Amino acid sequence: MSEILSGKHALITGGGGGIGSAIAAALHGLGARVTIAGRTQATLDASAQRLGEAARVFVALADVTDEAAVATMFASARAAFGRIDILVNNAGAAFSMPFGKTTLGEWERMLAVNLTSAFLCSREALPAMVEARDGRVVNIASVAGLVGAPYISAYCAAKHGLVGLTRALAMEVAASGVTVNAVCPGYTDTDMVRAATSNIVAKTGRTVEAARKLLVERNPQGRLVRSEEVADAVAWLCQPGASAITGQAIAVAGGETQ
Ligand code: NAP
Protein backbone atom coordinates (compact mmCIF):
# COMPACT_ATOMS: atom_id res chain seq x y z
CA MET A 1 0.00 0.00 0.00
CA SER A 2 1.23 3.51 -0.87
CA GLU A 3 2.27 5.55 2.17
CA ILE A 4 2.30 8.83 0.26
CA LEU A 5 0.75 10.75 3.20
CA SER A 6 3.06 9.25 5.81
CA GLY A 7 3.99 11.90 8.40
CA LYS A 8 0.95 14.03 7.61
CA HIS A 9 -1.77 14.78 10.15
CA ALA A 10 -5.31 14.95 8.75
CA LEU A 11 -8.28 16.25 10.74
CA ILE A 12 -11.68 15.17 9.42
CA THR A 13 -14.82 16.70 10.90
CA GLY A 14 -17.86 14.43 10.96
CA GLY A 15 -15.45 11.49 10.83
CA GLY A 16 -17.75 9.18 12.75
CA GLY A 17 -19.83 7.94 9.86
CA GLY A 18 -20.84 8.12 6.23
CA ILE A 19 -18.56 10.09 3.93
CA GLY A 20 -16.33 11.33 6.79
CA SER A 21 -15.54 7.82 7.93
CA ALA A 22 -14.66 6.81 4.35
CA ILE A 23 -12.38 9.86 4.02
CA ALA A 24 -10.65 8.98 7.29
CA ALA A 25 -10.10 5.43 5.99
CA ALA A 26 -8.71 6.68 2.67
CA LEU A 27 -6.24 9.12 4.25
CA HIS A 28 -5.26 6.65 6.96
CA GLY A 29 -4.74 4.04 4.24
CA LEU A 30 -2.27 6.41 2.57
CA GLY A 31 -0.24 6.59 5.79
CA ALA A 32 -1.61 9.76 7.44
CA ARG A 33 -2.27 10.13 11.15
CA VAL A 34 -5.92 11.04 11.43
CA THR A 35 -8.00 12.96 13.92
CA ILE A 36 -11.70 12.26 13.55
CA ALA A 37 -14.07 14.77 15.11
CA GLY A 38 -17.79 14.81 15.83
CA ARG A 39 -20.36 15.05 18.59
CA THR A 40 -20.99 11.37 19.25
CA GLN A 41 -18.36 9.37 21.10
CA ALA A 42 -19.81 5.97 20.15
CA THR A 43 -19.81 6.55 16.39
CA LEU A 44 -16.34 8.12 16.50
CA ASP A 45 -15.02 5.15 18.48
CA ALA A 46 -16.59 2.72 16.00
CA SER A 47 -15.07 4.64 13.09
CA ALA A 48 -11.66 4.64 14.83
CA GLN A 49 -11.92 0.91 15.41
CA ARG A 50 -12.63 0.30 11.72
CA LEU A 51 -9.39 2.13 10.91
CA GLY A 52 -7.35 -0.09 13.22
CA GLU A 53 -3.78 0.87 14.17
CA ALA A 54 -4.77 3.04 17.15
CA ALA A 55 -1.37 4.73 17.20
CA ARG A 56 -2.33 6.74 14.12
CA VAL A 57 -5.89 7.62 15.14
CA PHE A 58 -7.10 10.32 17.53
CA VAL A 59 -10.74 10.97 18.41
CA ALA A 60 -11.89 14.50 19.29
CA LEU A 61 -15.35 15.21 20.57
CA ALA A 62 -16.64 18.61 19.42
CA ASP A 63 -19.59 20.47 18.01
CA VAL A 64 -17.99 22.24 15.04
CA THR A 65 -20.48 25.11 15.23
CA ASP A 66 -19.13 26.08 18.67
CA GLU A 67 -16.12 28.41 18.47
CA ALA A 68 -14.69 27.47 21.87
CA ALA A 69 -15.21 23.74 21.26
CA VAL A 70 -13.42 24.01 17.89
CA ALA A 71 -10.45 25.76 19.53
CA THR A 72 -10.24 23.02 22.18
CA MET A 73 -10.56 20.31 19.53
CA PHE A 74 -7.65 21.73 17.52
CA ALA A 75 -5.52 22.12 20.63
CA SER A 76 -6.07 18.48 21.62
CA ALA A 77 -5.48 17.25 18.07
CA ARG A 78 -2.21 19.21 17.85
CA ALA A 79 -1.17 17.88 21.25
CA ALA A 80 -1.77 14.34 19.97
CA PHE A 81 -0.21 14.47 16.49
CA GLY A 82 1.23 17.96 15.90
CA ARG A 83 0.39 20.49 13.20
CA ILE A 84 -2.65 19.82 11.03
CA ASP A 85 -1.44 19.27 7.45
CA ILE A 86 -4.82 18.32 5.98
CA LEU A 87 -8.20 19.67 7.07
CA VAL A 88 -11.35 18.07 5.70
CA ASN A 89 -14.44 20.12 6.56
CA ASN A 90 -16.95 17.30 6.14
CA ALA A 91 -19.41 17.71 9.04
CA GLY A 92 -22.77 18.77 7.75
CA ALA A 93 -26.48 18.27 7.93
CA ALA A 94 -29.36 18.59 5.49
CA PHE A 95 -32.86 19.93 5.95
CA SER A 96 -35.75 19.88 3.51
CA MET A 97 -38.70 22.27 3.70
CA PRO A 98 -40.51 24.64 1.33
CA PHE A 99 -38.84 28.06 1.54
CA GLY A 100 -41.94 29.74 3.00
CA LYS A 101 -42.03 27.28 5.89
CA THR A 102 -38.32 27.47 6.72
CA THR A 103 -37.90 28.98 10.18
CA LEU A 104 -35.09 31.34 11.08
CA GLY A 105 -33.85 28.68 13.48
CA GLU A 106 -33.49 26.04 10.74
CA TRP A 107 -31.94 28.58 8.37
CA GLU A 108 -29.33 29.49 10.99
CA ARG A 109 -28.71 25.82 11.88
CA MET A 110 -27.98 25.02 8.22
CA LEU A 111 -25.55 27.94 7.90
CA ALA A 112 -23.86 27.06 11.20
CA VAL A 113 -23.24 23.37 10.55
CA ASN A 114 -22.50 23.53 6.80
CA LEU A 115 -20.68 26.87 6.51
CA THR A 116 -19.67 28.53 9.78
CA SER A 117 -18.10 25.25 10.90
CA ALA A 118 -15.70 25.41 7.92
CA PHE A 119 -14.90 29.04 8.71
CA LEU A 120 -14.08 28.17 12.34
CA CYS A 121 -11.99 25.10 11.51
CA SER A 122 -10.13 26.70 8.59
CA ARG A 123 -9.27 29.71 10.77
CA GLU A 124 -7.67 27.32 13.25
CA ALA A 125 -5.77 25.27 10.68
CA LEU A 126 -4.63 27.71 7.99
CA PRO A 127 -2.06 29.93 9.77
CA ALA A 128 0.31 27.02 10.47
CA MET A 129 -0.20 25.63 6.98
CA VAL A 130 0.64 28.97 5.40
CA GLU A 131 3.69 29.36 7.62
CA ALA A 132 4.88 25.88 6.62
CA ARG A 133 4.01 26.66 2.97
CA ASP A 134 2.31 23.29 2.82
CA GLY A 135 -1.23 22.14 3.51
CA ARG A 136 -4.55 21.05 2.15
CA VAL A 137 -8.09 22.14 2.97
CA VAL A 138 -10.90 20.14 1.40
CA ASN A 139 -14.48 21.24 1.96
CA ILE A 140 -17.25 18.71 1.43
CA ALA A 141 -19.91 20.82 -0.24
CA SER A 142 -22.54 19.24 -2.51
CA VAL A 143 -24.02 19.53 -5.97
CA ALA A 144 -26.43 21.73 -3.99
CA GLY A 145 -23.43 24.08 -3.72
CA LEU A 146 -23.29 24.32 -7.51
CA VAL A 147 -26.90 24.36 -8.67
CA GLY A 148 -30.24 25.19 -7.09
CA ALA A 149 -32.91 22.67 -6.14
CA PRO A 150 -36.39 23.03 -4.63
CA TYR A 151 -37.20 22.59 -0.92
CA ILE A 152 -33.60 22.82 0.30
CA SER A 153 -33.02 26.59 0.16
CA ALA A 154 -31.17 26.81 3.49
CA TYR A 155 -28.92 23.82 2.74
CA CYS A 156 -28.36 25.04 -0.81
CA ALA A 157 -27.46 28.56 0.35
CA ALA A 158 -25.05 27.17 2.95
CA LYS A 159 -23.33 24.86 0.44
CA HIS A 160 -23.09 27.65 -2.17
CA GLY A 161 -21.52 29.70 0.63
CA LEU A 162 -19.06 26.91 1.30
CA VAL A 163 -18.03 26.86 -2.36
CA GLY A 164 -17.61 30.65 -2.19
CA LEU A 165 -15.48 30.35 0.95
CA THR A 166 -13.40 27.70 -0.83
CA ARG A 167 -12.71 29.96 -3.81
CA ALA A 168 -11.93 33.02 -1.71
CA LEU A 169 -9.59 31.20 0.67
CA ALA A 170 -7.84 29.46 -2.20
CA MET A 171 -6.96 32.86 -3.66
CA GLU A 172 -5.90 34.27 -0.30
CA VAL A 173 -3.35 31.52 0.37
CA ALA A 174 -2.43 30.52 -3.20
CA ALA A 175 1.07 31.98 -3.08
CA SER A 176 1.91 29.85 -0.02
CA GLY A 177 1.29 26.60 -1.88
CA VAL A 178 -1.57 25.65 0.44
CA THR A 179 -4.54 24.46 -1.61
CA VAL A 180 -8.23 24.84 -0.80
CA ASN A 181 -10.79 22.87 -2.79
CA ALA A 182 -14.36 21.67 -2.52
CA VAL A 183 -15.65 18.22 -3.35
CA CYS A 184 -19.33 18.24 -4.29
CA PRO A 185 -21.05 14.87 -3.96
CA GLY A 186 -24.37 13.98 -5.52
CA TYR A 187 -26.74 11.80 -3.51
CA THR A 188 -24.46 9.43 -1.64
CA ASP A 189 -25.47 6.25 0.15
CA THR A 190 -25.25 7.37 3.80
CA ASP A 191 -27.55 8.05 6.75
CA MET A 192 -28.22 11.48 5.25
CA VAL A 193 -29.82 9.93 2.17
CA ARG A 194 -31.68 7.37 4.30
CA ALA A 195 -33.13 10.30 6.27
CA ALA A 196 -34.02 12.12 3.02
CA THR A 197 -35.76 8.97 1.78
CA SER A 198 -37.78 8.66 5.02
CA ASN A 199 -38.70 12.33 4.75
CA ILE A 200 -40.06 11.85 1.21
CA VAL A 201 -42.02 8.79 2.38
CA ALA A 202 -43.50 10.75 5.30
CA LYS A 203 -44.37 13.82 3.25
CA THR A 204 -45.62 12.21 0.03
CA GLY A 205 -46.84 8.75 1.01
CA ARG A 206 -44.53 7.14 -1.55
CA THR A 207 -42.97 3.76 -0.78
CA VAL A 208 -39.31 3.65 0.32
CA GLU A 209 -38.37 2.20 -3.09
CA ALA A 210 -40.21 4.98 -4.96
CA ALA A 211 -38.64 7.65 -2.74
CA ARG A 212 -35.16 6.23 -3.26
CA LYS A 213 -35.81 6.08 -7.02
CA LEU A 214 -36.48 9.83 -7.01
CA LEU A 215 -33.01 10.47 -5.59
CA VAL A 216 -31.28 7.91 -7.80
CA GLU A 217 -32.86 9.43 -10.92
CA ARG A 218 -30.99 12.68 -10.31
CA ASN A 219 -27.77 10.85 -11.14
CA PRO A 220 -27.27 10.14 -14.89
CA GLN A 221 -25.46 6.96 -13.87
CA GLY A 222 -28.73 5.85 -12.27
CA ARG A 223 -27.33 5.05 -8.83
CA LEU A 224 -26.26 6.59 -5.57
CA VAL A 225 -22.63 7.68 -5.22
CA ARG A 226 -20.59 5.58 -2.78
CA SER A 227 -18.84 7.26 0.17
CA GLU A 228 -15.58 5.66 -0.96
CA GLU A 229 -15.85 7.43 -4.31
CA VAL A 230 -16.09 10.80 -2.56
CA ALA A 231 -13.19 9.79 -0.31
CA ASP A 232 -11.02 8.88 -3.30
CA ALA A 233 -11.47 12.39 -4.75
CA VAL A 234 -10.52 13.91 -1.39
CA ALA A 235 -7.48 11.64 -1.06
CA TRP A 236 -6.30 12.62 -4.54
CA LEU A 237 -6.54 16.33 -3.68
CA CYS A 238 -4.42 15.72 -0.58
CA GLN A 239 -1.54 14.14 -2.49
CA PRO A 240 1.53 16.03 -3.77
CA GLY A 241 0.47 15.49 -7.40
CA ALA A 242 -2.57 17.72 -6.85
CA SER A 243 -0.52 20.72 -5.73
CA ALA A 244 -1.55 22.89 -8.72
CA ILE A 245 -5.26 22.29 -8.13
CA THR A 246 -6.83 24.97 -5.96
CA GLY A 247 -10.07 26.92 -5.76
CA GLN A 248 -11.93 24.13 -7.52
CA ALA A 249 -15.35 22.67 -6.80
CA ILE A 250 -15.23 19.11 -8.08
CA ALA A 251 -18.51 17.25 -8.52
CA VAL A 252 -18.56 13.54 -7.65
CA ALA A 253 -22.06 12.97 -8.90
CA GLY A 254 -22.17 10.69 -11.94
CA GLY A 255 -22.48 13.63 -14.33
CA GLU A 256 -25.38 15.32 -12.51
CA THR A 257 -23.75 18.73 -13.07
CA GLN A 258 -21.51 19.79 -15.95
P1 NAP B 1 -23.98 11.79 7.79
O1 NAP B 1 -23.83 10.32 7.63
O2 NAP B 1 -25.22 12.34 8.38
O3 NAP B 1 -22.71 12.35 8.56
C1 NAP B 1 -22.61 13.67 8.99
C2 NAP B 1 -21.51 13.76 10.00
O4 NAP B 1 -21.38 15.10 10.46
C3 NAP B 1 -21.77 12.88 11.19
O5 NAP B 1 -20.59 12.16 11.49
C4 NAP B 1 -22.12 13.87 12.30
O6 NAP B 1 -21.67 13.35 13.54
C5 NAP B 1 -21.30 15.09 11.88
N1 NAP B 1 -21.87 16.32 12.39
C6 NAP B 1 -23.10 16.83 12.14
N2 NAP B 1 -23.27 17.98 12.82
C7 NAP B 1 -22.12 18.19 13.51
C8 NAP B 1 -21.69 19.19 14.42
N3 NAP B 1 -22.47 20.24 14.73
N4 NAP B 1 -20.46 19.09 14.95
C9 NAP B 1 -19.66 18.05 14.64
N5 NAP B 1 -20.00 17.07 13.80
C10 NAP B 1 -21.24 17.14 13.25
O7 NAP B 1 -23.85 12.52 6.39
P2 NAP B 1 -22.89 12.26 5.14
O8 NAP B 1 -23.77 11.91 4.03
O9 NAP B 1 -21.73 11.42 5.48
O10 NAP B 1 -22.43 13.79 4.91
C11 NAP B 1 -21.10 14.24 5.03
C12 NAP B 1 -20.98 15.55 4.27
O11 NAP B 1 -21.28 15.32 2.89
C13 NAP B 1 -21.97 16.63 4.73
O12 NAP B 1 -21.33 17.89 4.73
C14 NAP B 1 -23.05 16.60 3.67
O13 NAP B 1 -23.73 17.83 3.55
C15 NAP B 1 -22.24 16.26 2.45
N6 NAP B 1 -23.03 15.68 1.37
C16 NAP B 1 -23.71 14.50 1.55
C17 NAP B 1 -24.46 14.00 0.50
C18 NAP B 1 -25.26 12.72 0.62
O14 NAP B 1 -26.09 12.46 -0.28
N7 NAP B 1 -25.03 11.88 1.63
C19 NAP B 1 -24.51 14.68 -0.72
C20 NAP B 1 -23.81 15.87 -0.85
C21 NAP B 1 -23.07 16.35 0.20
P3 NAP B 1 -22.42 13.69 14.92
O15 NAP B 1 -23.88 13.74 14.63
O16 NAP B 1 -22.02 12.59 15.82
O17 NAP B 1 -21.85 14.98 15.37
Coordinates of N, CA, C and O in Angstrom, one line a residue, residues 5 8-12 23 27 32-33 35 74 83-89 125 129 134-138 234-235 237-239:
L5 N 1.1 9.7 2.2 CA 0.7 10.7 3.2 C 1.4 10.5 4.6 O 1.0 11.1 5.6
K8 N 2.0 13.0 7.6 CA 1.0 14.0 7.6 C -0.1 13.8 8.7 O -0.4 12.6 9.0
H9 N -0.7 14.9 9.2 CA -1.8 14.8 10.2 C -3.0 15.4 9.5 O -3.1 16.5 9.2
A10 N -4.0 14.5 9.4 CA -5.3 15.0 8.7 C -6.4 15.0 9.8 O -6.6 14.1 10.6
L11 N -7.1 16.1 9.8 CA -8.3 16.2 10.7 C -9.5 16.3 9.9 O -9.7 17.1 9.0
I12 N -10.4 15.3 10.2 CA -11.7 15.2 9.4 C -12.9 15.4 10.3 O -13.1 14.7 11.3
I23 N -13.5 9.0 4.3 CA -12.4 9.9 4.0 C -11.3 9.5 5.0 O -10.1 9.4 4.6
L27 N -7.5 8.4 3.9 CA -6.2 9.1 4.2 C -5.4 8.3 5.2 O -4.1 8.3 5.0
A32 N -1.5 8.6 6.6 CA -1.6 9.8 7.4 C -2.0 9.3 8.9 O -2.7 8.3 9.1
R33 N -1.7 10.2 9.8 CA -2.3 10.1 11.1 C -3.6 10.9 11.0 O -3.6 12.0 10.4
T35 N -7.1 12.6 12.8 CA -8.0 13.0 13.9 C -9.4 13.0 13.4 O -9.6 13.6 12.3
F74 N -8.9 21.6 18.2 CA -7.7 21.7 17.5 C -6.5 21.6 18.5 O -5.4 21.0 18.1
R83 N 1.1 19.6 14.1 CA 0.4 20.5 13.2 C -0.6 19.7 12.3 O -0.3 18.6 11.8
I84 N -1.7 20.4 12.0 CA -2.7 19.8 11.0 C -2.1 20.1 9.6 O -2.0 21.3 9.2
D85 N -1.9 19.1 8.8 CA -1.4 19.3 7.4 C -2.6 19.2 6.5 O -2.5 19.8 5.4
I86 N -3.7 18.5 6.9 CA -4.8 18.3 6.0 C -6.1 18.5 6.8 O -6.2 17.9 7.9
L87 N -6.9 19.5 6.4 CA -8.2 19.7 7.1 C -9.3 19.3 6.1 O -9.4 19.8 5.0
V88 N -10.2 18.4 6.5 CA -11.4 18.1 5.7 C -12.6 18.5 6.5 O -13.0 18.0 7.5
N89 N -13.2 19.6 6.0 CA -14.4 20.1 6.6 C -15.6 19.3 6.0 O -16.2 19.7 4.9
A125 N -6.8 26.1 11.3 CA -5.8 25.3 10.7 C -4.8 26.1 9.7 O -3.7 25.7 9.6
M129 N -0.4 26.2 8.3 CA -0.2 25.6 7.0 C 0.5 26.7 6.1 O 1.5 26.4 5.4
D134 N 2.7 24.6 3.2 CA 2.3 23.3 2.8 C 1.0 23.0 3.5 O 0.9 23.3 4.7
G135 N 0.0 22.5 2.8 CA -1.2 22.1 3.5 C -2.4 22.0 2.5 O -2.3 22.4 1.4
R136 N -3.4 21.3 3.0 CA -4.6 21.1 2.1 C -5.8 21.3 3.0 O -5.9 20.8 4.1
V137 N -6.7 22.0 2.4 CA -8.1 22.1 3.0 C -9.0 21.6 1.9 O -9.0 22.0 0.8
V138 N -9.9 20.7 2.3 CA -10.9 20.1 1.4 C -12.3 20.3 2.1 O -12.5 19.8 3.2
V234 N -11.2 13.1 -2.5 CA -10.5 13.9 -1.4 C -9.1 13.5 -1.3 O -8.1 14.3 -1.2
A235 N -8.8 12.2 -1.2 CA -7.5 11.6 -1.1 C -6.6 12.1 -2.2 O -5.4 12.5 -2.0
L237 N -6.8 14.9 -3.9 CA -6.5 16.3 -3.7 C -5.5 16.6 -2.6 O -4.8 17.6 -2.6
C238 N -5.4 15.6 -1.7 CA -4.4 15.7 -0.6 C -3.0 15.3 -0.9 O -2.1 15.4 -0.2
Q239 N -2.8 14.7 -2.1 CA -1.5 14.1 -2.5 C -0.7 15.2 -3.2 O -1.2 16.2 -3.8

